[in-house]
Amino acid sequence: MGSELRRWRWWCAVFVGMLAVTLTSSEQQQQTVSRIAFGSCSNQSAPQPIWDAVVDFHPQVFIWLGDNIYGDIKHPFKLFGRERTIGPWKNVPRFVPSSEQEMEAKYKKAKSHPGYTRLRQNAKVIGTWDDHDYGLNNAGKEFDRKVTNQKLLLDFLDEPQDSPRRKQAGVYTSYTYGSAGRDVKIVLLDARYHRDPVGSYGTMLGDSQWSWFEKELKGPPTAITIIASSVQVIPNHTAITLPFFDMESWTRYPKERDHLFKLIADSKRSGVFFISGDVHFGEISRYDCAGDYPLYEVTSSGITQSVEGTLPDFFHFVVRFVSWLVPSTMRVKDKNCRYKSCIYGQPNFGAIEINWESQPVTLKLEIRDKNGRPVSGVNTSLRELQASNSQTCSTEKAAGCNCTPESSLPWIVRYRLAILVFVSLALLLLVLVLLLYAVIKIARQGICSKRKPD
């Protein structure tokens, strides 16, 4: 009898606990969300002072956009020796995957960081992955450890054990917060699990995810829809930085990108914009010719990894000069940017503020530095992001419109970084040749003068 009573009490406690969790989750879903933070590219072994600024922003939701840890193993650059990682004669891969135990340990280290722990205590944390937490740099559907690593990511995000994400192929999902008229839908895409190799002109999301995504767009309308992609959607930096830099993005899959824009336009869904990570700098982009209203994209990268962070302070001006020099047809450039290029190459996070009380409802989209100060931002409203708006930027030649893709720029503009570099190298080589010629000539004159008879 005593054992039966204890068993009954145990089941009652479990039921009450499950009911409490369900009610808490329901309350969180109904809560009006007005402050959202997001970020990417966080090396678990690097200093992470930026968490203080993220917590001080008081976000209700924080979104991981990938590279939440650096799980793969990176070999150093070696041009010579037994283990050569660069050059046509390399014999060792630059990146190799970690074991399951190593990945689990790295996630545990990231999750136990005091700053991140404070964030988890004060905000709902959700997210997707990119290549380094997927398990291997630049990997796609061919990666053979993705099933195991999916479980580790979902454990890191505290995903319930009965979640559909634990049963499907890929980590894509969506969340809706708030009540009708003040609701925010966050769609998290998985740009790794089903992705074909870059250059194959294959799929980015895979058939099952595309079907799911279309249903999400055609589902009940919400005031705001945030589409989170681990890699950039709108900018095409590769088109203007080759042959020096080659970046992964939706522009490497042009048919998939066009399909993405078409689904958004056909859905007649208002209030849609993108957030992304991956590139190790922050910027805000806008594409005016995808539908009835401008599509914004806020790229925040990274929490610890940044392009300026890889160089000594003395060379930061080089990064900023290159950022200013390379053309961009989609980047938002205005007085809100800290630097003229409107690219921020130091640790940063993204911030979204929604003013539900204003008429019309306004949105503030920002990139913030490690101290929480804005370095780039744009203000818009739900009135501007209405599907019923008449399209004002219907052609690439429309004045003031971000419609011309970087790949369509005149070659002298598109490749001006490469032209500058190669011209500079040619001039440097010419100077060296002239100096060598001068040294040889002076040396010969000295020898001849010594040989002359008195």
PDB file of C-alpha atoms in Angstrom, residues 168 172 185 187 189 194 203-219 250 256 259-260 263:
ATOM      1  CA  GLN A 168      13.271  15.559 -38.216  1.00  0.00           C
ATOM      2  CA  TYR A 172      14.691  24.293 -38.864  1.00  0.00           C
ATOM      3  CA  LYS A 185       7.013  35.036 -35.948  1.00  0.00           C
ATOM      4  CA  VAL A 187      11.497  31.371 -38.723  1.00  0.00           C
ATOM      5  CA  LEU A 189      16.221  28.054 -41.417  1.00  0.00           C
ATOM      6  CA  HIS A 194      20.285  19.488 -46.928  1.00  0.00           C
ATOM      7  CA  THR A 203      19.442  23.074 -53.344  1.00  0.00           C
ATOM      8  CA  MET A 204      20.024  25.173 -50.253  1.00  0.00           C
ATOM      9  CA  LEU A 205      17.234  23.868 -48.032  1.00  0.00           C
ATOM     10  CA  GLY A 206      16.107  20.558 -49.534  1.00  0.00           C
ATOM     11  CA  ASP A 207      12.581  19.587 -50.620  1.00  0.00           C
ATOM     12  CA  SER A 208      11.181  18.843 -47.159  1.00  0.00           C
ATOM     13  CA  GLN A 209      12.375  22.133 -45.679  1.00  0.00           C
ATOM     14  CA  TRP A 210      11.143  24.111 -48.685  1.00  0.00           C
ATOM     15  CA  SER A 211       7.663  22.574 -48.281  1.00  0.00           C
ATOM     16  CA  TRP A 212       7.677  23.372 -44.580  1.00  0.00           C
ATOM     17  CA  PHE A 213       8.863  26.943 -45.202  1.00  0.00           C
ATOM     18  CA  GLU A 214       6.127  27.605 -47.763  1.00  0.00           C
ATOM     19  CA  LYS A 215       3.503  26.442 -45.250  1.00  0.00           C
ATOM     20  CA  GLU A 216       5.007  28.754 -42.630  1.00  0.00           C
ATOM     21  CA  LEU A 217       4.728  31.755 -44.955  1.00  0.00           C
ATOM     22  CA  LYS A 218       1.177  30.894 -45.992  1.00  0.00           C
ATOM     23  CA  GLY A 219       0.090  30.229 -42.428  1.00  0.00           C
ATOM     24  CA  TRP A 250      22.432  32.522 -50.772  1.00  0.00           C
ATOM     25  CA  GLU A 256      17.204  29.074 -54.609  1.00  0.00           C
ATOM     26  CA  HIS A 259      12.655  31.049 -55.124  1.00  0.00           C
ATOM     27  CA  LEU A 260      12.988  32.412 -51.588  1.00  0.00           C
ATOM     28  CA  LEU A 263       7.666  32.679 -51.938  1.00  0.00           C
TER      29      LEU A 263
END
